[in-house]
Short mmCIF file of C-alpha atoms in Angstrom, two decimals:
data_model
loop_
_atom_site.label_atom_id
_atom_site.label_comp_id
_atom_site.label_asym_id
_atom_site.label_seq_id
_atom_site.Cartn_x
_atom_site.Cartn_y
_atom_site.Cartn_z
CA MET K 1 -33.25 -71.91 -83.39
CA HIS K 2 -36.48 -73.74 -82.72
CA TYR K 3 -36.96 -77.16 -81.16
CA VAL K 4 -40.16 -79.18 -80.92
CA ALA K 5 -40.77 -81.34 -77.86
CA LEU K 6 -43.33 -84.10 -78.30
CA LEU K 7 -44.53 -85.11 -74.83
CA THR K 8 -46.45 -88.39 -74.71
CA ILE K 9 -48.27 -89.27 -71.49
CA VAL K 10 -47.09 -92.59 -70.02
CA ASP K 11 -48.58 -92.23 -66.51
CA ALA K 12 -51.96 -90.46 -66.51
CA ASP K 13 -52.27 -90.22 -62.71
CA LEU K 14 -48.79 -88.77 -62.30
CA ASN K 15 -49.39 -86.44 -65.24
CA ALA K 16 -52.53 -85.05 -63.58
CA LYS K 17 -50.59 -84.49 -60.36
CA VAL K 18 -47.62 -82.77 -62.04
CA ARG K 19 -49.59 -80.81 -64.68
CA PRO K 20 -49.93 -77.58 -62.60
CA ALA K 21 -46.13 -77.43 -62.19
CA HIS K 22 -45.74 -78.18 -65.90
CA LEU K 23 -48.00 -75.25 -66.81
CA ASP K 24 -46.19 -72.92 -64.39
CA TYR K 25 -42.86 -73.98 -65.91
CA LEU K 26 -44.05 -73.30 -69.46
CA ASP K 27 -45.51 -69.93 -68.44
CA LYS K 28 -42.18 -68.94 -66.87
CA LEU K 29 -40.25 -69.94 -70.00
CA TYR K 30 -42.77 -68.14 -72.23
CA LYS K 31 -42.16 -64.94 -70.25
CA GLU K 32 -38.41 -65.51 -70.74
CA ASN K 33 -38.98 -65.86 -74.51
CA LYS K 34 -37.87 -69.51 -74.46
CA VAL K 35 -41.28 -71.04 -75.28
CA VAL K 36 -42.92 -69.98 -78.53
CA MET K 37 -46.07 -72.05 -78.29
CA ALA K 38 -47.40 -75.09 -76.43
CA GLY K 39 -50.54 -77.12 -76.04
CA PRO K 40 -52.20 -80.51 -75.77
CA PHE K 41 -53.10 -82.79 -78.63
CA ALA K 42 -56.82 -83.24 -79.29
CA ASP K 43 -56.58 -86.97 -78.49
CA LYS K 44 -55.45 -86.10 -74.92
CA LYS K 45 -52.45 -88.46 -75.18
CA GLY K 46 -49.86 -85.71 -74.73
CA GLY K 47 -48.81 -82.38 -76.09
CA MET K 48 -46.18 -80.32 -77.84
CA VAL K 49 -43.89 -77.46 -76.86
CA ILE K 50 -41.94 -75.29 -79.30
CA TYR K 51 -38.79 -73.97 -77.64
CA ARG K 52 -36.55 -71.13 -78.77
CA ALA K 53 -32.96 -71.95 -77.80
CA ASP K 54 -29.43 -71.07 -78.86
CA SER K 55 -28.33 -74.71 -79.08
CA ALA K 56 -29.58 -78.27 -78.99
CA GLU K 57 -27.99 -78.64 -75.57
CA GLU K 58 -29.95 -75.69 -74.18
CA ALA K 59 -33.20 -77.01 -75.65
CA GLN K 60 -32.51 -80.46 -74.18
CA LYS K 61 -31.93 -78.97 -70.73
CA LEU K 62 -35.11 -76.89 -70.93
CA ALA K 63 -37.19 -79.86 -72.07
CA GLU K 64 -35.74 -82.29 -69.52
CA ALA K 65 -36.39 -79.79 -66.70
CA ASP K 66 -40.12 -79.74 -67.49
CA PRO K 67 -41.77 -81.34 -64.44
CA VAL K 68 -43.81 -83.82 -66.52
CA VAL K 69 -40.58 -85.11 -68.06
CA ALA K 70 -38.43 -84.90 -64.93
CA GLU K 71 -41.06 -86.80 -62.89
CA GLY K 72 -41.57 -89.48 -65.57
CA ALA K 73 -45.20 -88.67 -66.41
CA ARG K 74 -44.37 -88.13 -70.08
CA THR K 75 -41.74 -89.24 -72.55
CA LEU K 76 -39.75 -86.66 -74.47
CA GLU K 77 -38.92 -86.60 -78.16
CA LEU K 78 -37.01 -83.42 -79.02
CA ARG K 79 -36.31 -82.39 -82.60
CA GLU K 80 -34.82 -79.29 -84.18
CA TRP K 81 -37.41 -77.52 -86.33
CA ASN K 82 -36.92 -75.13 -89.24
CA PRO K 83 -40.17 -73.20 -89.67
CA LEU K 84 -40.94 -71.83 -93.11
CA GLN K 85 -40.85 -68.09 -93.56
CA PHE K 86 -43.81 -66.65 -95.41
CA PRO K 87 -44.30 -65.47 -98.01
CA LEU K 88 -42.36 -68.22 -99.75
CA ALA K 89 -39.99 -67.02 -102.43
#
């Protein structure tokens, strides 16, 4: 299952401080096949992570353990996502 984490910056200074740990965390999860894709929004107000997890509980734990969330630099909105499979029937 896929889950989308919308991460809105609420403390820019703290976000800048914690961002290297955030990127290391995402890289680790990507190598573990738990992150599908991630990146910042063009408006620089936050970013998005697409997690691959076996349950909503697992996705919640992964997202909450992200240093930018755990340290309070960003808010977290986590939603289950059902990507379309192409070609469409």
